[in-house]
Amino acid sequence: MAIKRGGLGKGLDSLISMADDFEPAPKKEDKKSASEKPKEVIKEVVKEVVKEVKVHEPLMVKLREIEPNRDQPRKEFDEESLEELKNSICQYGVLQPLVVVKKGKYYEIVAGERRWRAAKLAGLKEVPVIVKELNEREISEVSLIENIQRKNLNPIDEAMAFRQLMDSYNLKQEDVAEKVGKSRTYITNSTRLLKLPEKVRNLVAQGELSTGHAKVLLAVDDPAVLENLAQQIQDRNLSVRDTEKLVKIALNPRQMKLPIKLDYEEHFALLQDKLTNRMGTKVEIKRKNNKAGKIEIAYFSNEELERILDIIGLTE
């Protein structure tokens, strides 16, 4: 006997009956239970697949009702960058809503403090926000990730944020790396910067020293020597490669008490000593760069000047 096929628009029963094309016909006594079973299976599948989704719609909130997150990883905001964002907001408005959480009578910023600051500069009274229900851990994670993705968080603030995340929630470097989309090596190198003395950390945070310079300096344990080297790097505008040479000399115990110079500086120091001995007075070679500079010869009387001129060969 041919199996009847259900047509379109016949409802759930019609769809269920189509399963007969693929399965053997049940025995007469099992017909009722067999026809009910697919219905129950479909109901269970629907329960699993269809889930309630909470949609967060943007809400306009007054600026005075919003406060920044005290644990915000970013401690410094570039004024020029804020001015540019303010101008953009004046022209187009706040295009991306802030992410906030409700804290009693106010909203705390999770992501978007730069937009909040720029909106205040632009004279706005209210901004669009998305209110989310997050615990303290999720707030820290979202705030950190949002700032890192901006790519202009200074290396020290970034390292402090990683460290805070690890200490507050007992996370390993691998856990942090996974959450922020970085390698474990990146997290390790970043947090190592916090071992630097405060003075050196400030130079890195202000951009006076690069992360490359800082990594090289980490080989030095003595804080006083380390600060001295950092100052030399800044004053001489040394490259990372030159810094490696500088640190290598500093780590040699036999030369720790001697003036720390690079190879080419040792050459000029030797020339300076030779000129001083030749002239019998203080001589300084002052270089502006690798190709230019000046030589200063000190004299303290007219007679000494004549003697120096005689040595140079400028007297008759």
PDB file of C-alpha atoms in Angstrom:
ATOM      1  CA  MET A   1       0.000   0.000   0.000  1.00  0.00           C
ATOM      2  CA  ALA A   2       1.452   3.401  -1.005  1.00  0.00           C
ATOM      3  CA  ILE A   3       2.422   5.789   1.768  1.00  0.00           C
ATOM      4  CA  LYS A   4       0.426   9.020   1.746  1.00  0.00           C
ATOM      5  CA  ARG A   5       2.555  12.177   1.652  1.00  0.00           C
ATOM      6  CA  GLY A   6       1.521  15.303   3.490  1.00  0.00           C
ATOM      7  CA  GLY A   7       1.257  18.479   1.429  1.00  0.00           C
ATOM      8  CA  LEU A   8       2.631  21.948   2.170  1.00  0.00           C
ATOM      9  CA  GLY A   9       0.799  24.072   4.706  1.00  0.00           C
ATOM     10  CA  LYS A  10      -0.557  21.100   6.607  1.00  0.00           C
ATOM     11  CA  GLY A  11       1.178  21.980   9.883  1.00  0.00           C
ATOM     12  CA  LEU A  12       3.402  19.985  12.223  1.00  0.00           C
ATOM     13  CA  ASP A  13       1.492  16.722  11.655  1.00  0.00           C
ATOM     14  CA  SER A  14       2.189  16.890   7.940  1.00  0.00           C
ATOM     15  CA  LEU A  15       5.922  17.399   8.550  1.00  0.00           C
ATOM     16  CA  ILE A  16       6.006  14.490  10.952  1.00  0.00           C
ATOM     17  CA  SER A  17       4.232  12.219   8.492  1.00  0.00           C
ATOM     18  CA  MET A  18       7.005  12.885   5.941  1.00  0.00           C
ATOM     19  CA  ALA A  19       9.396  11.009   8.219  1.00  0.00           C
ATOM     20  CA  ASP A  20       7.623   7.806   7.107  1.00  0.00           C
ATOM     21  CA  ASP A  21       9.472   8.042   3.794  1.00  0.00           C
ATOM     22  CA  PHE A  22      12.707   7.321   5.627  1.00  0.00           C
ATOM     23  CA  GLU A  23      11.686   4.942   8.395  1.00  0.00           C
ATOM     24  CA  PRO A  24       9.901   1.565   8.338  1.00  0.00           C
ATOM     25  CA  ALA A  25       6.158   1.744   9.007  1.00  0.00           C
ATOM     26  CA  PRO A  26       5.373   0.966  12.653  1.00  0.00           C
ATOM     27  CA  LYS A  27       3.301  -1.981  13.697  1.00  0.00           C
ATOM     28  CA  LYS A  28      -0.433  -1.358  14.309  1.00  0.00           C
ATOM     29  CA  GLU A  29      -0.181  -1.562  18.051  1.00  0.00           C
ATOM     30  CA  ASP A  30       2.698   0.979  18.136  1.00  0.00           C
ATOM     31  CA  LYS A  31       1.109   3.474  15.739  1.00  0.00           C
ATOM     32  CA  LYS A  32      -0.088   5.916  18.368  1.00  0.00           C
ATOM     33  CA  SER A  33       3.137   6.012  20.398  1.00  0.00           C
ATOM     34  CA  ALA A  34       5.276   6.262  17.242  1.00  0.00           C
ATOM     35  CA  SER A  35       3.296   9.229  15.942  1.00  0.00           C
ATOM     36  CA  GLU A  36       3.630  11.057  19.251  1.00  0.00           C
ATOM     37  CA  LYS A  37       7.378  10.438  19.683  1.00  0.00           C
ATOM     38  CA  PRO A  38       8.604  12.780  16.884  1.00  0.00           C
ATOM     39  CA  LYS A  39       6.435  15.556  18.317  1.00  0.00           C
ATOM     40  CA  GLU A  40       8.100  15.185  21.697  1.00  0.00           C
ATOM     41  CA  VAL A  41      11.563  15.119  20.132  1.00  0.00           C
ATOM     42  CA  ILE A  42      10.863  18.307  18.170  1.00  0.00           C
ATOM     43  CA  LYS A  43       9.602  20.045  21.301  1.00  0.00           C
ATOM     44  CA  GLU A  44      12.839  19.183  23.115  1.00  0.00           C
ATOM     45  CA  VAL A  45      14.948  20.381  20.196  1.00  0.00           C
ATOM     46  CA  VAL A  46      13.041  23.643  20.072  1.00  0.00           C
ATOM     47  CA  LYS A  47      13.655  24.163  23.789  1.00  0.00           C
ATOM     48  CA  GLU A  48      17.394  23.684  23.283  1.00  0.00           C
ATOM     49  CA  VAL A  49      17.726  25.836  20.162  1.00  0.00           C
ATOM     50  CA  VAL A  50      15.427  28.715  21.030  1.00  0.00           C
ATOM     51  CA  LYS A  51      16.930  30.733  23.888  1.00  0.00           C
ATOM     52  CA  GLU A  52      15.895  34.047  25.353  1.00  0.00           C
ATOM     53  CA  VAL A  53      18.251  36.789  24.183  1.00  0.00           C
ATOM     54  CA  LYS A  54      18.478  40.005  26.144  1.00  0.00           C
ATOM     55  CA  VAL A  55      18.966  42.907  23.725  1.00  0.00           C
ATOM     56  CA  HIS A  56      20.712  45.999  25.068  1.00  0.00           C
ATOM     57  CA  GLU A  57      19.299  49.097  23.378  1.00  0.00           C
ATOM     58  CA  PRO A  58      21.194  52.431  23.542  1.00  0.00           C
ATOM     59  CA  LEU A  59      19.846  54.791  26.199  1.00  0.00           C
ATOM     60  CA  MET A  60      20.423  58.561  26.432  1.00  0.00           C
ATOM     61  CA  VAL A  61      21.882  59.445  29.856  1.00  0.00           C
ATOM     62  CA  LYS A  62      22.919  62.824  31.268  1.00  0.00           C
ATOM     63  CA  LEU A  63      26.687  63.294  31.566  1.00  0.00           C
ATOM     64  CA  ARG A  64      26.386  64.326  35.202  1.00  0.00           C
ATOM     65  CA  GLU A  65      24.935  60.895  35.991  1.00  0.00           C
ATOM     66  CA  ILE A  66      28.000  59.106  34.601  1.00  0.00           C
ATOM     67  CA  GLU A  67      31.287  58.565  36.442  1.00  0.00           C
ATOM     68  CA  PRO A  68      34.556  56.961  35.269  1.00  0.00           C
ATOM     69  CA  ASN A  69      35.781  53.626  36.546  1.00  0.00           C
ATOM     70  CA  ARG A  70      38.328  54.194  39.323  1.00  0.00           C
ATOM     71  CA  ASP A  71      40.175  51.041  38.252  1.00  0.00           C
ATOM     72  CA  GLN A  72      40.437  52.286  34.677  1.00  0.00           C
ATOM     73  CA  PRO A  73      43.772  50.980  33.253  1.00  0.00           C
ATOM     74  CA  ARG A  74      44.402  54.212  31.360  1.00  0.00           C
ATOM     75  CA  LYS A  75      45.776  56.870  33.728  1.00  0.00           C
ATOM     76  CA  GLU A  76      46.728  59.522  31.179  1.00  0.00           C
ATOM     77  CA  PHE A  77      44.680  60.894  28.273  1.00  0.00           C
ATOM     78  CA  ASP A  78      46.445  62.680  25.439  1.00  0.00           C
ATOM     79  CA  GLU A  79      45.050  66.220  25.230  1.00  0.00           C
ATOM     80  CA  GLU A  80      45.598  66.531  21.483  1.00  0.00           C
ATOM     81  CA  SER A  81      43.801  63.241  20.856  1.00  0.00           C
ATOM     82  CA  LEU A  82      40.889  64.321  23.070  1.00  0.00           C
ATOM     83  CA  GLU A  83      40.665  67.622  21.188  1.00  0.00           C
ATOM     84  CA  GLU A  84      40.415  65.755  17.879  1.00  0.00           C
ATOM     85  CA  LEU A  85      37.703  63.487  19.272  1.00  0.00           C
ATOM     86  CA  LYS A  86      35.851  66.529  20.659  1.00  0.00           C
ATOM     87  CA  ASN A  87      35.845  68.147  17.193  1.00  0.00           C
ATOM     88  CA  SER A  88      34.510  64.932  15.675  1.00  0.00           C
ATOM     89  CA  ILE A  89      31.746  64.761  18.291  1.00  0.00           C
ATOM     90  CA  CYS A  90      30.809  68.404  17.658  1.00  0.00           C
ATOM     91  CA  GLN A  91      30.351  67.557  13.992  1.00  0.00           C
ATOM     92  CA  TYR A  92      28.877  64.063  14.060  1.00  0.00           C
ATOM     93  CA  GLY A  93      27.901  63.396  17.675  1.00  0.00           C
ATOM     94  CA  VAL A  94      28.866  60.327  19.731  1.00  0.00           C
ATOM     95  CA  LEU A  95      28.683  57.565  17.140  1.00  0.00           C
ATOM     96  CA  GLN A  96      29.516  54.662  19.456  1.00  0.00           C
ATOM     97  CA  PRO A  97      27.585  54.339  22.744  1.00  0.00           C
ATOM     98  CA  LEU A  98      29.453  54.071  26.036  1.00  0.00           C
ATOM     99  CA  VAL A  99      29.184  50.776  27.895  1.00  0.00           C
ATOM    100  CA  VAL A 100      28.142  51.335  31.521  1.00  0.00           C
ATOM    101  CA  VAL A 101      26.846  49.514  34.586  1.00  0.00           C
ATOM    102  CA  LYS A 102      24.286  50.867  37.035  1.00  0.00           C
ATOM    103  CA  LYS A 103      25.803  51.703  40.422  1.00  0.00           C
ATOM    104  CA  GLY A 104      23.098  53.014  42.732  1.00  0.00           C
ATOM    105  CA  LYS A 105      22.199  56.538  41.606  1.00  0.00           C
ATOM    106  CA  TYR A 106      24.860  56.781  38.906  1.00  0.00           C
ATOM    107  CA  TYR A 107      26.318  54.880  35.962  1.00  0.00           C
ATOM    108  CA  GLU A 108      29.930  53.690  35.969  1.00  0.00           C
ATOM    109  CA  ILE A 109      31.853  53.596  32.691  1.00  0.00           C
ATOM    110  CA  VAL A 110      33.082  50.202  31.587  1.00  0.00           C
ATOM    111  CA  ALA A 111      34.231  51.249  28.104  1.00  0.00           C
ATOM    112  CA  GLY A 112      34.305  54.696  26.529  1.00  0.00           C
ATOM    113  CA  GLU A 113      35.888  57.104  29.015  1.00  0.00           C
ATOM    114  CA  ARG A 114      37.633  58.989  26.173  1.00  0.00           C
ATOM    115  CA  ARG A 115      34.252  59.556  24.517  1.00  0.00           C
ATOM    116  CA  TRP A 116      32.818  60.704  27.850  1.00  0.00           C
ATOM    117  CA  ARG A 117      35.658  63.193  28.394  1.00  0.00           C
ATOM    118  CA  ALA A 118      35.488  64.465  24.821  1.00  0.00           C
ATOM    119  CA  ALA A 119      31.694  64.840  25.063  1.00  0.00           C
ATOM    120  CA  LYS A 120      32.158  67.022  28.161  1.00  0.00           C
ATOM    121  CA  LEU A 121      34.675  69.167  26.251  1.00  0.00           C
ATOM    122  CA  ALA A 122      32.177  69.429  23.399  1.00  0.00           C
ATOM    123  CA  GLY A 123      29.523  70.736  25.807  1.00  0.00           C
ATOM    124  CA  LEU A 124      27.102  67.821  25.427  1.00  0.00           C
ATOM    125  CA  LYS A 125      24.502  67.329  28.138  1.00  0.00           C
ATOM    126  CA  GLU A 126      23.841  63.650  27.478  1.00  0.00           C
ATOM    127  CA  VAL A 127      25.371  60.716  25.611  1.00  0.00           C
ATOM    128  CA  PRO A 128      24.151  57.333  24.348  1.00  0.00           C
ATOM    129  CA  VAL A 129      25.003  54.396  26.602  1.00  0.00           C
ATOM    130  CA  ILE A 130      24.389  50.677  26.712  1.00  0.00           C
ATOM    131  CA  VAL A 131      23.643  49.445  30.236  1.00  0.00           C
ATOM    132  CA  LYS A 132      24.944  45.968  30.977  1.00  0.00           C
ATOM    133  CA  GLU A 133      24.812  43.707  34.001  1.00  0.00           C
ATOM    134  CA  LEU A 134      28.436  42.804  34.756  1.00  0.00           C
ATOM    135  CA  ASN A 135      30.258  41.683  37.865  1.00  0.00           C
ATOM    136  CA  GLU A 136      33.481  43.349  39.012  1.00  0.00           C
ATOM    137  CA  ARG A 137      35.638  40.818  37.224  1.00  0.00           C
ATOM    138  CA  GLU A 138      33.807  41.283  33.932  1.00  0.00           C
ATOM    139  CA  ILE A 139      34.043  45.073  34.299  1.00  0.00           C
ATOM    140  CA  SER A 140      37.830  44.867  34.726  1.00  0.00           C
ATOM    141  CA  GLU A 141      38.192  42.522  31.779  1.00  0.00           C
ATOM    142  CA  VAL A 142      36.004  44.556  29.420  1.00  0.00           C
ATOM    143  CA  SER A 143      37.683  47.825  30.444  1.00  0.00           C
ATOM    144  CA  LEU A 144      41.141  46.354  29.931  1.00  0.00           C
ATOM    145  CA  ILE A 145      40.358  44.790  26.573  1.00  0.00           C
ATOM    146  CA  GLU A 146      38.653  47.958  25.300  1.00  0.00           C
ATOM    147  CA  ASN A 147      41.694  50.043  26.205  1.00  0.00           C
ATOM    148  CA  ILE A 148      44.219  47.620  24.743  1.00  0.00           C
ATOM    149  CA  GLN A 149      42.303  47.511  21.491  1.00  0.00           C
ATOM    150  CA  ARG A 150      42.685  51.298  21.268  1.00  0.00           C
ATOM    151  CA  LYS A 151      46.432  50.629  20.812  1.00  0.00           C
ATOM    152  CA  ASN A 152      47.525  53.862  22.510  1.00  0.00           C
ATOM    153  CA  LEU A 153      47.702  52.686  26.097  1.00  0.00           C
ATOM    154  CA  ASN A 154      51.253  53.400  27.273  1.00  0.00           C
ATOM    155  CA  PRO A 155      53.372  50.304  28.087  1.00  0.00           C
ATOM    156  CA  ILE A 156      53.401  50.882  31.858  1.00  0.00           C
ATOM    157  CA  ASP A 157      49.630  51.397  32.169  1.00  0.00           C
ATOM    158  CA  GLU A 158      49.137  48.277  30.055  1.00  0.00           C
ATOM    159  CA  ALA A 159      51.504  46.254  32.262  1.00  0.00           C
ATOM    160  CA  MET A 160      49.749  47.498  35.412  1.00  0.00           C
ATOM    161  CA  ALA A 161      46.398  46.482  33.950  1.00  0.00           C
ATOM    162  CA  PHE A 162      47.663  42.961  33.228  1.00  0.00           C
ATOM    163  CA  ARG A 163      49.096  42.703  36.734  1.00  0.00           C
ATOM    164  CA  GLN A 164      45.870  43.961  38.308  1.00  0.00           C
ATOM    165  CA  LEU A 165      43.860  41.389  36.397  1.00  0.00           C
ATOM    166  CA  MET A 166      46.158  38.577  37.556  1.00  0.00           C
ATOM    167  CA  ASP A 167      46.294  39.684  41.184  1.00  0.00           C
ATOM    168  CA  SER A 168      42.600  40.494  41.586  1.00  0.00           C
ATOM    169  CA  TYR A 169      41.267  37.268  40.100  1.00  0.00           C
ATOM    170  CA  ASN A 170      44.177  34.870  40.598  1.00  0.00           C
ATOM    171  CA  LEU A 171      44.705  34.435  36.866  1.00  0.00           C
ATOM    172  CA  LYS A 172      47.803  33.014  35.229  1.00  0.00           C
ATOM    173  CA  GLN A 173      49.604  34.744  32.387  1.00  0.00           C
ATOM    174  CA  GLU A 174      48.130  32.174  29.996  1.00  0.00           C
ATOM    175  CA  ASP A 175      44.602  33.106  31.156  1.00  0.00           C
ATOM    176  CA  VAL A 176      45.208  36.827  30.634  1.00  0.00           C
ATOM    177  CA  ALA A 177      46.804  36.190  27.245  1.00  0.00           C
ATOM    178  CA  GLU A 178      43.728  34.275  26.096  1.00  0.00           C
ATOM    179  CA  LYS A 179      41.310  36.940  27.294  1.00  0.00           C
ATOM    180  CA  VAL A 180      43.092  39.895  25.648  1.00  0.00           C
ATOM    181  CA  GLY A 181      44.177  38.103  22.484  1.00  0.00           C
ATOM    182  CA  LYS A 182      47.916  38.355  23.144  1.00  0.00           C
ATOM    183  CA  SER A 183      50.646  35.735  23.421  1.00  0.00           C
ATOM    184  CA  ARG A 184      51.864  34.547  26.811  1.00  0.00           C
ATOM    185  CA  THR A 185      55.330  35.909  25.941  1.00  0.00           C
ATOM    186  CA  TYR A 186      53.805  39.339  25.338  1.00  0.00           C
ATOM    187  CA  ILE A 187      52.152  39.324  28.769  1.00  0.00           C
ATOM    188  CA  THR A 188      55.403  38.150  30.404  1.00  0.00           C
ATOM    189  CA  ASN A 189      57.519  40.868  28.783  1.00  0.00           C
ATOM    190  CA  SER A 190      54.917  43.500  29.553  1.00  0.00           C
ATOM    191  CA  THR A 191      54.596  42.744  33.273  1.00  0.00           C
ATOM    192  CA  ARG A 192      58.392  42.559  33.649  1.00  0.00           C
ATOM    193  CA  LEU A 193      58.475  46.318  33.010  1.00  0.00           C
ATOM    194  CA  LEU A 194      56.978  46.798  36.473  1.00  0.00           C
ATOM    195  CA  LYS A 195      60.294  45.633  37.961  1.00  0.00           C
ATOM    196  CA  LEU A 196      61.924  48.876  36.789  1.00  0.00           C
ATOM    197  CA  PRO A 197      62.436  51.687  39.336  1.00  0.00           C
ATOM    198  CA  GLU A 198      59.640  54.244  39.403  1.00  0.00           C
ATOM    199  CA  LYS A 199      61.799  56.926  37.776  1.00  0.00           C
ATOM    200  CA  VAL A 200      62.556  54.668  34.817  1.00  0.00           C
ATOM    201  CA  ARG A 201      58.924  53.506  34.563  1.00  0.00           C
ATOM    202  CA  ASN A 202      57.874  57.143  34.277  1.00  0.00           C
ATOM    203  CA  LEU A 203      60.315  57.674  31.395  1.00  0.00           C
ATOM    204  CA  VAL A 204      58.793  54.677  29.603  1.00  0.00           C
ATOM    205  CA  ALA A 205      55.230  55.862  30.303  1.00  0.00           C
ATOM    206  CA  GLN A 206      56.056  59.330  28.942  1.00  0.00           C
ATOM    207  CA  GLY A 207      57.674  57.916  25.815  1.00  0.00           C
ATOM    208  CA  GLU A 208      61.171  59.145  26.729  1.00  0.00           C
ATOM    209  CA  LEU A 209      62.347  55.518  26.664  1.00  0.00           C
ATOM    210  CA  SER A 210      60.950  52.840  24.373  1.00  0.00           C
ATOM    211  CA  THR A 211      59.864  49.391  25.463  1.00  0.00           C
ATOM    212  CA  GLY A 212      62.949  48.078  23.658  1.00  0.00           C
ATOM    213  CA  HIS A 213      65.222  50.245  25.814  1.00  0.00           C
ATOM    214  CA  ALA A 214      63.382  49.132  28.953  1.00  0.00           C
ATOM    215  CA  LYS A 215      63.726  45.431  28.141  1.00  0.00           C
ATOM    216  CA  VAL A 216      67.494  45.832  27.772  1.00  0.00           C
ATOM    217  CA  LEU A 217      67.738  47.736  31.071  1.00  0.00           C
ATOM    218  CA  LEU A 218      65.981  44.895  32.911  1.00  0.00           C
ATOM    219  CA  ALA A 219      69.282  43.007  32.817  1.00  0.00           C
ATOM    220  CA  VAL A 220      70.603  45.448  35.460  1.00  0.00           C
ATOM    221  CA  ASP A 221      69.591  44.714  39.063  1.00  0.00           C
ATOM    222  CA  ASP A 222      71.049  47.761  40.845  1.00  0.00           C
ATOM    223  CA  PRO A 223      68.345  50.515  40.818  1.00  0.00           C
ATOM    224  CA  ALA A 224      70.916  53.337  41.098  1.00  0.00           C
ATOM    225  CA  VAL A 225      72.977  52.050  38.155  1.00  0.00           C
ATOM    226  CA  LEU A 226      69.787  51.399  36.198  1.00  0.00           C
ATOM    227  CA  GLU A 227      68.544  54.975  36.696  1.00  0.00           C
ATOM    228  CA  ASN A 228      71.947  56.326  35.676  1.00  0.00           C
ATOM    229  CA  LEU A 229      71.902  54.290  32.483  1.00  0.00           C
ATOM    230  CA  ALA A 230      68.355  55.397  31.696  1.00  0.00           C
ATOM    231  CA  GLN A 231      69.412  59.031  32.076  1.00  0.00           C
ATOM    232  CA  GLN A 232      72.358  58.484  29.734  1.00  0.00           C
ATOM    233  CA  ILE A 233      70.095  56.881  27.151  1.00  0.00           C
ATOM    234  CA  GLN A 234      67.749  59.853  27.315  1.00  0.00           C
ATOM    235  CA  ASP A 235      70.479  62.520  27.265  1.00  0.00           C
ATOM    236  CA  ARG A 236      72.425  60.920  24.403  1.00  0.00           C
ATOM    237  CA  ASN A 237      69.353  59.794  22.463  1.00  0.00           C
ATOM    238  CA  LEU A 238      70.829  56.302  22.206  1.00  0.00           C
ATOM    239  CA  SER A 239      69.378  53.542  20.064  1.00  0.00           C
ATOM    240  CA  VAL A 240      68.407  50.155  21.495  1.00  0.00           C
ATOM    241  CA  ARG A 241      71.559  48.659  19.973  1.00  0.00           C
ATOM    242  CA  ASP A 242      73.751  51.270  21.646  1.00  0.00           C
ATOM    243  CA  THR A 243      71.875  50.648  24.881  1.00  0.00           C
ATOM    244  CA  GLU A 244      72.806  46.971  24.681  1.00  0.00           C
ATOM    245  CA  LYS A 245      76.486  47.980  24.493  1.00  0.00           C
ATOM    246  CA  LEU A 246      76.040  50.371  27.387  1.00  0.00           C
ATOM    247  CA  VAL A 247      74.448  47.706  29.573  1.00  0.00           C
ATOM    248  CA  LYS A 248      77.107  45.178  28.612  1.00  0.00           C
ATOM    249  CA  ILE A 249      79.819  47.535  29.873  1.00  0.00           C
ATOM    250  CA  ALA A 250      77.840  48.321  33.038  1.00  0.00           C
ATOM    251  CA  LEU A 251      77.523  44.636  33.854  1.00  0.00           C
ATOM    252  CA  ASN A 252      81.306  44.201  33.757  1.00  0.00           C
ATOM    253  CA  PRO A 253      82.390  44.566  37.434  1.00  0.00           C
ATOM    254  CA  ARG A 254      85.876  45.741  36.436  1.00  0.00           C
ATOM    255  CA  GLN A 255      84.454  48.779  34.687  1.00  0.00           C
ATOM    256  CA  MET A 256      81.625  49.675  37.034  1.00  0.00           C
ATOM    257  CA  LYS A 257      83.585  52.543  38.621  1.00  0.00           C
ATOM    258  CA  LEU A 258      84.794  53.930  35.295  1.00  0.00           C
ATOM    259  CA  PRO A 259      82.813  56.347  33.109  1.00  0.00           C
ATOM    260  CA  ILE A 260      80.537  54.200  30.995  1.00  0.00           C
ATOM    261  CA  LYS A 261      81.147  54.965  27.312  1.00  0.00           C
ATOM    262  CA  LEU A 262      80.316  53.310  24.038  1.00  0.00           C
ATOM    263  CA  ASP A 263      83.043  52.237  21.634  1.00  0.00           C
ATOM    264  CA  TYR A 264      82.989  55.383  19.522  1.00  0.00           C
ATOM    265  CA  GLU A 265      82.804  57.529  22.659  1.00  0.00           C
ATOM    266  CA  GLU A 266      85.940  55.838  23.964  1.00  0.00           C
ATOM    267  CA  HIS A 267      87.643  56.837  20.724  1.00  0.00           C
ATOM    268  CA  PHE A 268      86.710  60.510  21.150  1.00  0.00           C
ATOM    269  CA  ALA A 269      87.658  60.432  24.828  1.00  0.00           C
ATOM    270  CA  LEU A 270      91.120  59.183  23.843  1.00  0.00           C
ATOM    271  CA  LEU A 271      91.508  61.968  21.281  1.00  0.00           C
ATOM    272  CA  GLN A 272      90.403  64.504  23.878  1.00  0.00           C
ATOM    273  CA  ASP A 273      93.029  63.261  26.331  1.00  0.00           C
ATOM    274  CA  LYS A 274      95.744  63.443  23.679  1.00  0.00           C
ATOM    275  CA  LEU A 275      94.804  67.031  22.786  1.00  0.00           C
ATOM    276  CA  THR A 276      94.733  68.024  26.466  1.00  0.00           C
ATOM    277  CA  ASN A 277      98.210  66.592  26.986  1.00  0.00           C
ATOM    278  CA  ARG A 278      99.495  68.207  23.801  1.00  0.00           C
ATOM    279  CA  MET A 279      98.085  71.654  24.607  1.00  0.00           C
ATOM    280  CA  GLY A 280      98.837  71.562  28.307  1.00  0.00           C
ATOM    281  CA  THR A 281      95.329  72.823  29.074  1.00  0.00           C
ATOM    282  CA  LYS A 282      91.774  71.550  29.148  1.00  0.00           C
ATOM    283  CA  VAL A 283      90.417  70.522  25.740  1.00  0.00           C
ATOM    284  CA  GLU A 284      86.839  69.346  25.098  1.00  0.00           C
ATOM    285  CA  ILE A 285      85.442  67.719  21.996  1.00  0.00           C
ATOM    286  CA  LYS A 286      81.718  68.435  21.824  1.00  0.00           C
ATOM    287  CA  ARG A 287      79.787  66.460  19.230  1.00  0.00           C
ATOM    288  CA  LYS A 288      76.360  67.514  17.993  1.00  0.00           C
ATOM    289  CA  ASN A 289      75.963  64.270  16.063  1.00  0.00           C
ATOM    290  CA  ASN A 290      78.170  61.651  14.447  1.00  0.00           C
ATOM    291  CA  LYS A 291      79.373  64.087  11.777  1.00  0.00           C
ATOM    292  CA  ALA A 292      79.609  67.520  13.413  1.00  0.00           C
ATOM    293  CA  GLY A 293      80.785  69.175  16.593  1.00  0.00           C
ATOM    294  CA  LYS A 294      83.392  71.575  17.957  1.00  0.00           C
ATOM    295  CA  ILE A 295      86.646  71.606  19.899  1.00  0.00           C
ATOM    296  CA  GLU A 296      86.993  73.959  22.867  1.00  0.00           C
ATOM    297  CA  ILE A 297      90.475  74.835  24.146  1.00  0.00           C
ATOM    298  CA  ALA A 298      90.624  76.633  27.485  1.00  0.00           C
ATOM    299  CA  TYR A 299      93.176  79.334  28.294  1.00  0.00           C
ATOM    300  CA  PHE A 300      93.500  81.538  31.369  1.00  0.00           C
ATOM    301  CA  SER A 301      95.913  84.303  30.342  1.00  0.00           C
ATOM    302  CA  ASN A 302      97.252  86.056  27.270  1.00  0.00           C
ATOM    303  CA  GLU A 303     100.545  84.308  27.711  1.00  0.00           C
ATOM    304  CA  GLU A 304      98.848  80.905  27.717  1.00  0.00           C
ATOM    305  CA  LEU A 305      96.920  81.851  24.583  1.00  0.00           C
ATOM    306  CA  GLU A 306     100.163  82.737  22.818  1.00  0.00           C
ATOM    307  CA  ARG A 307     101.660  79.416  23.900  1.00  0.00           C
ATOM    308  CA  ILE A 308      98.661  77.507  22.493  1.00  0.00           C
ATOM    309  CA  LEU A 309      98.815  79.481  19.225  1.00  0.00           C
ATOM    310  CA  ASP A 310     102.507  78.664  19.011  1.00  0.00           C
ATOM    311  CA  ILE A 311     101.755  74.954  19.407  1.00  0.00           C
ATOM    312  CA  ILE A 312      99.124  75.139  16.693  1.00  0.00           C
ATOM    313  CA  GLY A 313     101.565  77.023  14.478  1.00  0.00           C
ATOM    314  CA  LEU A 314      99.673  80.289  14.237  1.00  0.00           C
ATOM    315  CA  THR A 315     102.432  82.580  15.609  1.00  0.00           C
ATOM    316  CA  GLU A 316     105.025  84.255  13.398  1.00  0.00           C
TER     317      GLU A 316
END
